XYZ file of C-alpha atoms in Angstrom:
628
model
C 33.925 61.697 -62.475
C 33.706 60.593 -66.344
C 32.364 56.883 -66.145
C 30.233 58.240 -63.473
C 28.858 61.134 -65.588
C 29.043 58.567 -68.760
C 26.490 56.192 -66.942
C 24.573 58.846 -64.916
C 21.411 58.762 -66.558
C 21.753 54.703 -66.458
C 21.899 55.110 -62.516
C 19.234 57.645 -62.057
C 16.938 55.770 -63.378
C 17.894 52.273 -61.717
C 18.983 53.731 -58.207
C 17.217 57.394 -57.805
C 18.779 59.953 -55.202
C 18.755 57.732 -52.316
C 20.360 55.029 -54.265
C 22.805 56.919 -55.846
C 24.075 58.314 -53.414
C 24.568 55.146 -51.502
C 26.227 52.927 -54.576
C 28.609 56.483 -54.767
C 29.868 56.600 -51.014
C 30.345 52.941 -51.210
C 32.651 53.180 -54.020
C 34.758 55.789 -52.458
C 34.775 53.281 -49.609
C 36.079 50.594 -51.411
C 38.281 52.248 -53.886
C 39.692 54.279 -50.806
C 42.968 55.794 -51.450
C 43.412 53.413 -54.961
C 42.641 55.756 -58.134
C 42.763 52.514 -60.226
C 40.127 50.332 -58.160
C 37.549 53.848 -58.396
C 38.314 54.052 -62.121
C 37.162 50.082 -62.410
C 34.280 50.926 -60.117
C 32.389 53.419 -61.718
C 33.498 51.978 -64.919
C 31.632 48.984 -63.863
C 34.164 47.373 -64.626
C 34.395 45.536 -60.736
C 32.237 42.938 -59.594
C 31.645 44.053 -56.505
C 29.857 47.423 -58.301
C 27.612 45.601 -60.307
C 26.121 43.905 -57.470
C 25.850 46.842 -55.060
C 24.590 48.549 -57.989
C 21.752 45.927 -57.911
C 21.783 45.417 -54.389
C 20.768 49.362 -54.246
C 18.534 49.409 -56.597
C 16.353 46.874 -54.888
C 17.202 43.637 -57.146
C 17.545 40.784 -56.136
C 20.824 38.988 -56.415
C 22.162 35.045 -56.376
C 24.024 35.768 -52.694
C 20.427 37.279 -51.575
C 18.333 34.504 -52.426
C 20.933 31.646 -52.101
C 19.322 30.518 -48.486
C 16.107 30.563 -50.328
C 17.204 29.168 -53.405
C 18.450 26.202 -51.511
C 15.553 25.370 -49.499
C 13.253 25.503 -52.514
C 15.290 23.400 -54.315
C 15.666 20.677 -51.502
C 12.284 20.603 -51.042
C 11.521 20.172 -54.769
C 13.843 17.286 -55.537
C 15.020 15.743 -52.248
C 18.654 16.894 -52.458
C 20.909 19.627 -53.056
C 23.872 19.838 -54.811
C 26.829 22.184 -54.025
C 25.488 25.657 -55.621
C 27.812 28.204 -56.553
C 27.827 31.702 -57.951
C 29.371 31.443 -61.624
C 32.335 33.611 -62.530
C 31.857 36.788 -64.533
C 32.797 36.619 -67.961
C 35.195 39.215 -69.184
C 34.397 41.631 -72.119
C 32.975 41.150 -75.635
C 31.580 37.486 -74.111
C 28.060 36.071 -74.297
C 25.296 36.830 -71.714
C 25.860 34.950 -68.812
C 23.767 31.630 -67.408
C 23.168 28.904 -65.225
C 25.058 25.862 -65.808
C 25.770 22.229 -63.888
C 28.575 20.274 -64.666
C 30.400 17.816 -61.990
C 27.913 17.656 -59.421
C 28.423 21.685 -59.027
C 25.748 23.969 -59.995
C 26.386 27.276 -60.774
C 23.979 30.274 -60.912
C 24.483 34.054 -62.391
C 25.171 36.646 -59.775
C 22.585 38.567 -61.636
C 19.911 38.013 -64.112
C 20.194 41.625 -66.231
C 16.636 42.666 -67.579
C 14.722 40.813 -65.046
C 13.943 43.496 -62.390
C 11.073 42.511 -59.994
C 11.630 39.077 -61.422
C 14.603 38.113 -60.216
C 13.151 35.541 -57.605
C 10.882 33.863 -60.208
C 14.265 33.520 -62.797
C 16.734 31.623 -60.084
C 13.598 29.711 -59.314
C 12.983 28.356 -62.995
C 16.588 28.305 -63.106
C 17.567 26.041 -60.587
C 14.183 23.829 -61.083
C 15.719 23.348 -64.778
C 18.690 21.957 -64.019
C 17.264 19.865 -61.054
C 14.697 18.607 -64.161
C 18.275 17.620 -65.978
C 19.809 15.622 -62.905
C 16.226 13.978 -62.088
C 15.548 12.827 -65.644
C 18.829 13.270 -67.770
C 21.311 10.501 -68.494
C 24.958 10.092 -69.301
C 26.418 12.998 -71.472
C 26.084 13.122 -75.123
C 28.760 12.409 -77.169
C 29.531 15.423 -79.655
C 30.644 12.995 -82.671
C 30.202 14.221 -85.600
C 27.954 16.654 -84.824
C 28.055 20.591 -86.156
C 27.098 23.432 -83.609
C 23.812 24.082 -85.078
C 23.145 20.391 -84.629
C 24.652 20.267 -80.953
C 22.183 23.671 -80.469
C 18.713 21.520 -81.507
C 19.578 18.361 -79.643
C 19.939 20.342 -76.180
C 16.936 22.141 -77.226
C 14.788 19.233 -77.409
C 16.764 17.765 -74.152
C 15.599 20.819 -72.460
C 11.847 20.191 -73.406
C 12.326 16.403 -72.773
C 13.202 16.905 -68.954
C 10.986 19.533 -68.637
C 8.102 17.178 -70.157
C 8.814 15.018 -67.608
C 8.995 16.718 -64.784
C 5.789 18.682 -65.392
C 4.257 15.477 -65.666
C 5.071 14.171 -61.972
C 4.811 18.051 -61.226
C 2.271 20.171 -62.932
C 2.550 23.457 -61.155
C 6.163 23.707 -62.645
C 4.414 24.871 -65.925
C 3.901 28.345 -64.059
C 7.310 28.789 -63.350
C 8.581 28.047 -66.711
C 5.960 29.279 -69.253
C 6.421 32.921 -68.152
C 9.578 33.188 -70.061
C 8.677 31.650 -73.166
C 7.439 35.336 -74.174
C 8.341 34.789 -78.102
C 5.672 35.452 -80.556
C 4.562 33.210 -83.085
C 5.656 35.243 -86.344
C 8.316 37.502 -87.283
C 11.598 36.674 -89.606
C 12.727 33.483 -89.263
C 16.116 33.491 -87.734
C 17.577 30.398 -85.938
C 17.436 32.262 -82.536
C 13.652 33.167 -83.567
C 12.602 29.384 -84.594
C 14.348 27.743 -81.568
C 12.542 30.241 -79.274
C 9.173 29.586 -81.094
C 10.195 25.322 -80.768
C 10.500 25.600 -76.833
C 7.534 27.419 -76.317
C 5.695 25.248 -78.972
C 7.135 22.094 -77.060
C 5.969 23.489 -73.703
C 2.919 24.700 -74.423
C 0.023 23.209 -76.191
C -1.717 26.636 -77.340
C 1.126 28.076 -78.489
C -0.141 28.913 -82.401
C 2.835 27.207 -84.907
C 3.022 29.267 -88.094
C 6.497 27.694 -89.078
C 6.815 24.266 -91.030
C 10.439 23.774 -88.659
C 8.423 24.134 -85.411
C 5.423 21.867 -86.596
C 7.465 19.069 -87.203
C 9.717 19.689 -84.473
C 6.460 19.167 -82.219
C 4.978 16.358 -84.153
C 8.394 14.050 -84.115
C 8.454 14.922 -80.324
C 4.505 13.627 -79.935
C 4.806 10.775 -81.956
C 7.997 9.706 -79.771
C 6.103 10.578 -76.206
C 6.097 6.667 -75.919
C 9.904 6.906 -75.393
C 9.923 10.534 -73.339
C 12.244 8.148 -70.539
C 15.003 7.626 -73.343
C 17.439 10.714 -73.472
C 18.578 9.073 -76.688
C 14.816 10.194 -78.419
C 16.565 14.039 -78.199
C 19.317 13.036 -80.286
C 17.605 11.517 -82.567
C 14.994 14.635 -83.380
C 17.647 16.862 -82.817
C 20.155 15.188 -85.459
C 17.033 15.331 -88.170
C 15.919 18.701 -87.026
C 19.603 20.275 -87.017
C 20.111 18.701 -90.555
C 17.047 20.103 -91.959
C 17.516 23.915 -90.490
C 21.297 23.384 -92.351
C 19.671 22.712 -95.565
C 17.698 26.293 -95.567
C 20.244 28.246 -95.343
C 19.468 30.145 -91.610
C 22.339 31.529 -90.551
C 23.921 30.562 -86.908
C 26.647 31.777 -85.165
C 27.860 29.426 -82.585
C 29.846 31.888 -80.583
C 27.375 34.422 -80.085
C 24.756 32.119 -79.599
C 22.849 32.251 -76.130
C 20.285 29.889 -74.510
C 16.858 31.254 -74.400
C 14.802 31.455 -72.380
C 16.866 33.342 -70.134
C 16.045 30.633 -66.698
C 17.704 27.707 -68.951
C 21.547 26.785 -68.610
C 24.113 26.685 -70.911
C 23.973 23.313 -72.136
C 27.577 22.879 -71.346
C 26.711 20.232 -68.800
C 24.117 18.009 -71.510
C 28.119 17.255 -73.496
C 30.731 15.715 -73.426
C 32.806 18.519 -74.711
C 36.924 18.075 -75.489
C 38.590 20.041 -73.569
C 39.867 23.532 -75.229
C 43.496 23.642 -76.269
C 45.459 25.265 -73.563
C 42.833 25.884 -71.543
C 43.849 24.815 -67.878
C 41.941 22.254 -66.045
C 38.447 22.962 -64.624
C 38.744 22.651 -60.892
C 35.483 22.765 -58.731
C 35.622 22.510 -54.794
C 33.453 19.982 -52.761
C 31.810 19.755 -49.562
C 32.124 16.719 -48.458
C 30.652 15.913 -45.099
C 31.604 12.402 -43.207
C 29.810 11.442 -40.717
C 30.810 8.699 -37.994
C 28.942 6.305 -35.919
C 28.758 7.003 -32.322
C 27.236 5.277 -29.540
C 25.483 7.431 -26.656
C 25.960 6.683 -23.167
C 23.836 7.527 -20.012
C 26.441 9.052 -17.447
C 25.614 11.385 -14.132
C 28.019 13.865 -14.494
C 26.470 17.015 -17.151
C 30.002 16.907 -19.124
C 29.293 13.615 -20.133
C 26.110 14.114 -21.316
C 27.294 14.497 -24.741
C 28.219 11.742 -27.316
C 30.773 9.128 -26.988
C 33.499 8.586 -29.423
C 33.482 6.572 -32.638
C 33.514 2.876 -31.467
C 37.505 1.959 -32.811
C 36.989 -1.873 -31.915
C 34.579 -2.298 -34.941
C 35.838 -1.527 -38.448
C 32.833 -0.761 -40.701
C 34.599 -1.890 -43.959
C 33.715 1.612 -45.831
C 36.560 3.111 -47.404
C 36.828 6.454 -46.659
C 36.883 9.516 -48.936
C 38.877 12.466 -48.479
C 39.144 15.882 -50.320
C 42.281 17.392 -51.063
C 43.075 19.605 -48.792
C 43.347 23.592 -48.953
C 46.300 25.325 -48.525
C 46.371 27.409 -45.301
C 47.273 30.418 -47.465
C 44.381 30.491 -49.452
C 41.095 29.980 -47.089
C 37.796 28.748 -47.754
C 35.113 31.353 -48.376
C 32.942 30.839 -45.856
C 30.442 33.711 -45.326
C 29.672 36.942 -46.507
C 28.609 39.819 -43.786
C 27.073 42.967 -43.518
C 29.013 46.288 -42.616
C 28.147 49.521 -41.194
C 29.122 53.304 -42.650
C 28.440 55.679 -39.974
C 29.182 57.962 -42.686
C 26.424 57.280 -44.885
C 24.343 56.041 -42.466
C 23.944 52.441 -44.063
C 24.571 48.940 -43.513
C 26.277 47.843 -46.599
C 25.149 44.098 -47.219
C 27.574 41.567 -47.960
C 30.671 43.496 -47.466
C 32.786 41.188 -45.867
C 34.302 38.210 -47.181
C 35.066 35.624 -44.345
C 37.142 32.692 -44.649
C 38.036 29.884 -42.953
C 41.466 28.750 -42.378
C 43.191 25.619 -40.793
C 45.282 26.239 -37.227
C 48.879 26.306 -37.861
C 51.072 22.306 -36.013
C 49.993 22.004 -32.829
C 51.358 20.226 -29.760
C 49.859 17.097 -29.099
C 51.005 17.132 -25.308
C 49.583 20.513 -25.237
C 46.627 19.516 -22.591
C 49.369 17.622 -20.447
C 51.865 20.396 -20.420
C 48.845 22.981 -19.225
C 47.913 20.777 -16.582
C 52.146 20.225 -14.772
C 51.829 24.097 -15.608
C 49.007 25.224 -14.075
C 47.936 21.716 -11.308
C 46.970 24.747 -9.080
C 44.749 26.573 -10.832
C 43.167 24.106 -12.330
C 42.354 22.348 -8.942
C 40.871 26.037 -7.454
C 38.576 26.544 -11.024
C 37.556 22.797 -10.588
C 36.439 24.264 -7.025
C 34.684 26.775 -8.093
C 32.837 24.846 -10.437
C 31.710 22.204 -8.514
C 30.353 25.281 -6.076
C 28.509 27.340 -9.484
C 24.703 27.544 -9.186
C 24.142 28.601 -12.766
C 21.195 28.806 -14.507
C 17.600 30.147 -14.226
C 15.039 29.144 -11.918
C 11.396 28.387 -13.002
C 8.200 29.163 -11.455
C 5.874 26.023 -10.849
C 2.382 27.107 -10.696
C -0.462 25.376 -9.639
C 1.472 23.368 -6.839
C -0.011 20.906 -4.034
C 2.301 22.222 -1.746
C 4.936 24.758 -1.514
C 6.165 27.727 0.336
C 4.057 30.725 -1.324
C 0.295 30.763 -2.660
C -0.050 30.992 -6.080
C -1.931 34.033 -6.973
C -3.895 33.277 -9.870
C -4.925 29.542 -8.487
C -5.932 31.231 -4.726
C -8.342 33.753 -6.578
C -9.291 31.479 -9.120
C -10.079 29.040 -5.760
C -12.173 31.808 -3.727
C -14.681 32.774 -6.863
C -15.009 28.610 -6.964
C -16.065 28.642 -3.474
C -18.426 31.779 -3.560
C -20.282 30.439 -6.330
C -20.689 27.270 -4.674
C -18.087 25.019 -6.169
C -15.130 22.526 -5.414
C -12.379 24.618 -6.154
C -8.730 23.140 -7.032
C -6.858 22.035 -4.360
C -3.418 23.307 -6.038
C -2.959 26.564 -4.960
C 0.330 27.098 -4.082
C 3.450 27.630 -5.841
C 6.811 26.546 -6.470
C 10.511 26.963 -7.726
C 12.576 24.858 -9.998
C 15.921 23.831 -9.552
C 18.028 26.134 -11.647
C 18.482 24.525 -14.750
C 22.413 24.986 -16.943
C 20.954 26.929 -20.074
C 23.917 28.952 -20.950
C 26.760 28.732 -24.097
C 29.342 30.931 -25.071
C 30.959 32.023 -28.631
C 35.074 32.957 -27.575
C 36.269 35.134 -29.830
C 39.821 35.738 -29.567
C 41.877 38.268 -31.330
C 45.454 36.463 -33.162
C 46.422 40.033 -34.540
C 49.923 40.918 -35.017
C 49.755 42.571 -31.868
C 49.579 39.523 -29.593
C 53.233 38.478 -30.625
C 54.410 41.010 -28.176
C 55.757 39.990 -25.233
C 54.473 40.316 -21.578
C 57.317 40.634 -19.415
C 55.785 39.954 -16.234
C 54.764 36.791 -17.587
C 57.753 35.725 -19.734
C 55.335 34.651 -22.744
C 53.595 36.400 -25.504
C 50.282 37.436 -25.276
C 49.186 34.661 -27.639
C 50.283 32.088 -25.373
C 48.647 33.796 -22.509
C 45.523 33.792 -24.875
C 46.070 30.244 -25.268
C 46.191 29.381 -21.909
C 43.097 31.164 -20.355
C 40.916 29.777 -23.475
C 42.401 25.943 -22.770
C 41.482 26.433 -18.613
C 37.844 27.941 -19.795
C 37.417 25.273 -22.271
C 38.014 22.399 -19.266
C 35.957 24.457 -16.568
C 33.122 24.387 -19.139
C 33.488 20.855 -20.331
C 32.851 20.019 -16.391
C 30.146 22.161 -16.211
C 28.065 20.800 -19.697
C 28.284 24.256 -21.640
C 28.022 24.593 -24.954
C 31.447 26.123 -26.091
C 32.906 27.312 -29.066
C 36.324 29.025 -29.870
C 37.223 31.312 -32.841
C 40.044 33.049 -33.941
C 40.364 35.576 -36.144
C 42.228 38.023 -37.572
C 42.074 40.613 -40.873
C 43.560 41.384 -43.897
C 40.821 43.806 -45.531
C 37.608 43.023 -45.895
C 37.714 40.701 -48.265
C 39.705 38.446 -45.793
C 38.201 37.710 -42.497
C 40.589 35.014 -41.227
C 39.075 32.881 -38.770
C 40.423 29.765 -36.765
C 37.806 27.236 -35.654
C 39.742 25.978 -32.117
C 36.472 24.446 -31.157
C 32.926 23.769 -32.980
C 29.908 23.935 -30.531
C 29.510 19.867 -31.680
C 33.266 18.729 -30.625
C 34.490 17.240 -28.263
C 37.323 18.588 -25.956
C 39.976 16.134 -27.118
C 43.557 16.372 -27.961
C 42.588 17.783 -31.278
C 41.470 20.944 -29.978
C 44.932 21.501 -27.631
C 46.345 20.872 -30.719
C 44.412 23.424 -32.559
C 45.096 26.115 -29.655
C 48.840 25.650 -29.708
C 49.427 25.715 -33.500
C 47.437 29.745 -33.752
C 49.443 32.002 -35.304
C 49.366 35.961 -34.804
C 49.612 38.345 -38.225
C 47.500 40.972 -39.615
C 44.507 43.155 -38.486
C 41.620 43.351 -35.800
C 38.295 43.481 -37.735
C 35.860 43.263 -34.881
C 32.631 44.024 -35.349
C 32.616 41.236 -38.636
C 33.776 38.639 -36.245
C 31.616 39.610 -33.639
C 28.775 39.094 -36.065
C 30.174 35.677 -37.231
C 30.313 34.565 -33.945
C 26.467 35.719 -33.102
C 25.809 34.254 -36.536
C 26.832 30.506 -35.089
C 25.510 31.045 -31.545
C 21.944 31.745 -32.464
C 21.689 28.342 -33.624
C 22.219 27.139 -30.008
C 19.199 26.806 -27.851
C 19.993 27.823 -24.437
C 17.849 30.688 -22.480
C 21.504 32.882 -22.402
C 23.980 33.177 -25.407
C 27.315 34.824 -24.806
C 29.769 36.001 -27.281
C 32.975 37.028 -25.367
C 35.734 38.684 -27.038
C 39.371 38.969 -26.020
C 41.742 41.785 -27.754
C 44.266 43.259 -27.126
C 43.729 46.104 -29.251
C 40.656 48.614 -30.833
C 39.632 47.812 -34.384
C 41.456 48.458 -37.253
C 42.625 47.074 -40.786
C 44.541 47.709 -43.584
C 41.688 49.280 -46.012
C 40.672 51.526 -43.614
C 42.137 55.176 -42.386
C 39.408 56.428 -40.374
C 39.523 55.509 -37.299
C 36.296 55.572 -36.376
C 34.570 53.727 -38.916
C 35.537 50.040 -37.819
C 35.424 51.081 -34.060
C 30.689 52.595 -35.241
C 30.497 49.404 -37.160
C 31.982 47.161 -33.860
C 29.502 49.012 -31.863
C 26.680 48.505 -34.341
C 27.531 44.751 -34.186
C 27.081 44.470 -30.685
C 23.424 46.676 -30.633
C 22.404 44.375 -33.414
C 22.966 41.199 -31.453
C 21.618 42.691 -28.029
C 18.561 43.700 -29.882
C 18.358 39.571 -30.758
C 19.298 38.459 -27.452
C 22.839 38.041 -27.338
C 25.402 39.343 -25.330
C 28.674 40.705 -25.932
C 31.293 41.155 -23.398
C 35.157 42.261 -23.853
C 37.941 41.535 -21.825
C 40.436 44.498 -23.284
C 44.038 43.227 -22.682
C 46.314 46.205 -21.697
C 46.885 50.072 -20.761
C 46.076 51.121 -23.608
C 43.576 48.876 -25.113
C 40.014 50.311 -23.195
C 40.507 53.574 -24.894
C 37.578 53.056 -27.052
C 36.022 49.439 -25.611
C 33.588 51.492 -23.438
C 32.163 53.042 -26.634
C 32.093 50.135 -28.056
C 30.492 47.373 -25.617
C 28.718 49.987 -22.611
C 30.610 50.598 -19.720
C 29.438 47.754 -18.329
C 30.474 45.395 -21.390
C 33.559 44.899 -20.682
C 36.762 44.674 -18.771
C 39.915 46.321 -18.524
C 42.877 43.952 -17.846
C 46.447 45.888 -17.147
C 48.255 42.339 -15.886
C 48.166 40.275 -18.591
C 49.861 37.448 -16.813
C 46.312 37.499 -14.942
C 44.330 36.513 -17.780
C 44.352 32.648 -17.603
C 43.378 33.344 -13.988
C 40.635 36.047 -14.299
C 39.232 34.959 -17.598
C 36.992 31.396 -16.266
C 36.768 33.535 -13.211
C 35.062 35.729 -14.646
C 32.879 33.808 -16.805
C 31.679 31.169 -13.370
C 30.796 34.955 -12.013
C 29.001 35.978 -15.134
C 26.907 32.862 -15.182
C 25.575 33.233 -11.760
């Protein structure tokens, strides 16, 4: 209750009632049973309350607007750099900025001071730096150079890439000039004169009443001529830095802070030593490597698909790997939404997901499966070459067919009465069904499914590998789109999911391989993977999307003693991907394991399944029945 009380006239005003009351119950929920994690939390002190303290109080945030950050920024300069968020400082540091450096940009999770203007800062932000990798040039070299000196040079840099870009793009003047709100008199200080030199540099009108500006602006016009050359900033920055030295102004490097607030740190303009003991800078890259494929025209609708990289022609290209990530740690790959029946809120961002690699796999796993299971295999390929799926379409307007069509016959008769030569296509038809269906398997690897199944003398894991490998083959036949995910939890700031199979692969050897190497450990977060999974099938178009989920358990995690806060929040996932179109169906392994699916999915969402050892059986069963 003291930091809260300390800060409680701070979070009226930012959050009101409503607000407050939220960003409260949320840190009860996250410091749960830990009296250390609530002290840090309504100390502010946590990360995660500083941005749910601005997520509640209606400001926008980097994770909010990093979809929209990207676009803009792709569509302003033609390419897109990895974007991250930027680490928080600790204590007693400097206010926080963008910066590039290594290909990697980084942005502040928050812009303090900016409220209703948040948008509008990331924007000039991020169209600063892309001014800097559109228009700078190598990094300087720091030399000889004192901070003051190092200060002015990426000062004039600033205005020098700015300069340039405004002249290819005008309108970028509006997005800038904004924050250049420093006015033209006043003592002068260095931060005071280097505020009053940007805006003088950037705008035109801007009245100079300072000798330092004026011939800041005048060496900067005179050298317009050489505007392309980054080495013209050095130069007025060296003479510039020298004079301010000479009068005396008084600049403290450390506290220093780039202004306006929408410019980076500079760090990236320099080619800085590195600090002493100060552990390497490590930054993580997408890399994405693309291979050359030849299509093929084939009958059959599993082959419809593209053919493998052509291994008879070597392109020459060497190829370029990351290193990779240790299976331990993840890769941060998402960041969902969760629901608090409690409250009666859907707490944004609340879940970390990351992606993790499949543990050795067989390579013989697909030949093993098939000398295990010839015979089931041989009755599914049956069944699927007897499947009808899809949805039939209504041809209107027909020459021929067995029914009229409505519309055309009346449309026909008023052509007649009134004298006319009505249409002769009256009638209507039906399509051929048409395959329009894909499916998002979801399949719980909690510690649970290293039990054993007696009847079947296997764990359920391996049944679970099993029934996804025979779905996975009766859909390749078929054409579906089909992906498989694993996942598991440790808290919610570890969603563990597998990808067994991307919607884009292939069914290859690969993906046996990735089937037989999952592991089982931890918790059964549900509803977040459910909405992971509805995440990545909405970007399929098919007329049906299925998400189908196989546990053997209800939800549950490690942060979390109520029991029925994971089970709302599973149930919430599935109404919100209904409501989009989506369907959710469970196949609950077990005696025990329907207790709460009904809840959860509708009665009619899902399926209770006492044998296990039926499961590779009944699960493309029931999916060729489904599809119907």
């Amino acid at each position: 209750m003291e930091p809260l009380l300390a800060r409680a006239e701070m979070l009226d005003e930012r959050l009101g009632l409503d607000g407050l009351k939220a960003w409260v119950q949320s840190g009860l929920r996250l410091g749960g049973g830990d009296e250390r994690k609530r002290q840090q939390y309504f100390s502010l002190e946590m990360t995660e309350a500083q941005r749910l303290l601005e997520r509640y109080a209606g400001e926008e945030t980097f994770q909010s607007l990093e979809s929209e950050l990207r676009a803009g920024h792709r569509a302003l300069w033609g390419r897109m750099p990895p974007l991250r968020e930027a680490l928080p400082l600790g204590k007693g540091h400097a206010e926080l900025r963008a910066s590039f450096g290594g290909g990697v940009v980084q942005l502040p999770a928050s812009f303090s001071g900016y409220r209703g203007r948040e948008r509008s800062v990331y924007k000039a932000a991020l169209a600063h730096i892309g001014a800097h990798m559109a228009y700078g040039g190598s990094s300087f070299q720091v030399g000889q150079l004192k901070p003051l000196q190092i200060a002015v040079v990426s000062l004039i840099e600033d205005a020098r890439v700015e300069y340039l870009a405004m002249r290819e793009m005008p309108g970028l003047s509006r997005l800038w000039l904004p924050f250049h709100d420093v006015s033209p008199d006043g003592m002068a200080t260095a931060p005071s004169l280097f505020a009053r030199l940007a805006r003088a540099l950037l705008d035109p009108d801007f009245p100079i009443r300072h000798g330092w500006v004026q011939k800041g602006v005048t060496m900067f016009t005179e050298g317009i001529e050489q505007i392309g050359n980054p080495a013209l900033s050095r130069h007025i920055g060296n003479i510039l830095g020298n004079d301010l030295g000479q009068t005396r102004v008084q600049f403290n490097a450390r506290n220093y802070v780039v202004q306006p607030a929408y410019r980076d740190d500079n760090l990236g303009l320099w080619d800085l030593p590195p600090e002493p003991n100060a552990p390497p800078q490590q930054h993580q890259f997408e890399i994405n490597t693309f291979d050359r494929r030849e299509t093929e025209t084939q009958d059959s609708p599993q082959k419809r698909k593209q053919g493998q990289p052509d291994q008879a022609h070597d392109s020459g290209v060497e190829t370029v790997t990351s290193a990779r990530v240790e299976p331990s740690t993840g890769r941060v790959v998402a960041h969902l939404p969760e629901y608090d029946f409690t409250a009666g809120i859907e707490r944004p961002d609340w879940v970390t997901v990351k992606e993790y690699e499949p543990g050795p796999g067989d390579p013989l796993f697909w030949h093993k499966l098939k000398e295990r299971q010839a015979v089931l295999l041989a009755r599914i390929g049956e069944m699927v070459r007897a499947a009808s799926l899809g949805r039939a379409r209504r041809l209107k307007r027909q020459a021929e067919g067995g029914a009229l069509d409505l519309d055309a016959t009346i449309e026909a008769a008023i052509k007649l009465r009134s004298g006319q030569t009505p249409d002769q296509n009256v009638y209507e038809g039906v399509s051929r069904p048409e395959r329009s269906i894909a499916v998002h398997l979801l399949l719980d690897i909690s510690q649970s499914t290293e039990d054993p199944v007696e009847a079947a003398g296997a764990s359920v894991i391996s049944l679970l590998r099993e029934a996804s490998a025979i779905l996975a083959h009766a859909m390749d036949r078929l054409g579906d789109p089909l992906a498989i995910t694993a996942f598991s939890s440790d808290g919610r700031d570890d969603l563990r999911v597998v990808h067994v199979k991307r919607f884009e692969d292939e069914l290859t050897p690969l993906t046996g391989m990735a089937l037989s190497g999952l592991r089982a450990g931890y918790s059964t977060r549900i509803g977040a993977a459910i909405r992971y999974a509805g995440a990545k099938l909405a970007k399929i178009p098919c007329h049906r999307r299925l998400v189908l989920v196989v546990t053997d358990g209800e939800p549950s995690d490690v942060d979390v003693s109520d029991p029925d806060y994971l089970a709302m929040d599973a149930k919430r996932a599935v109404q919100s991907l209904n409501a989009s179109g989506i369907d959710v169906f469970c196949i609950a392994l077990g005696h025990a394991a329907g207790q709460r699916h009904g809840e959860i999915f509708s009665r009619r969402g899902f399926l209770q399944l006492d044998r296990l050892d039926a499961l590779p059986t009944k699960l493309p069963a029931l999916y060729l029945r489904m599809a119907r």
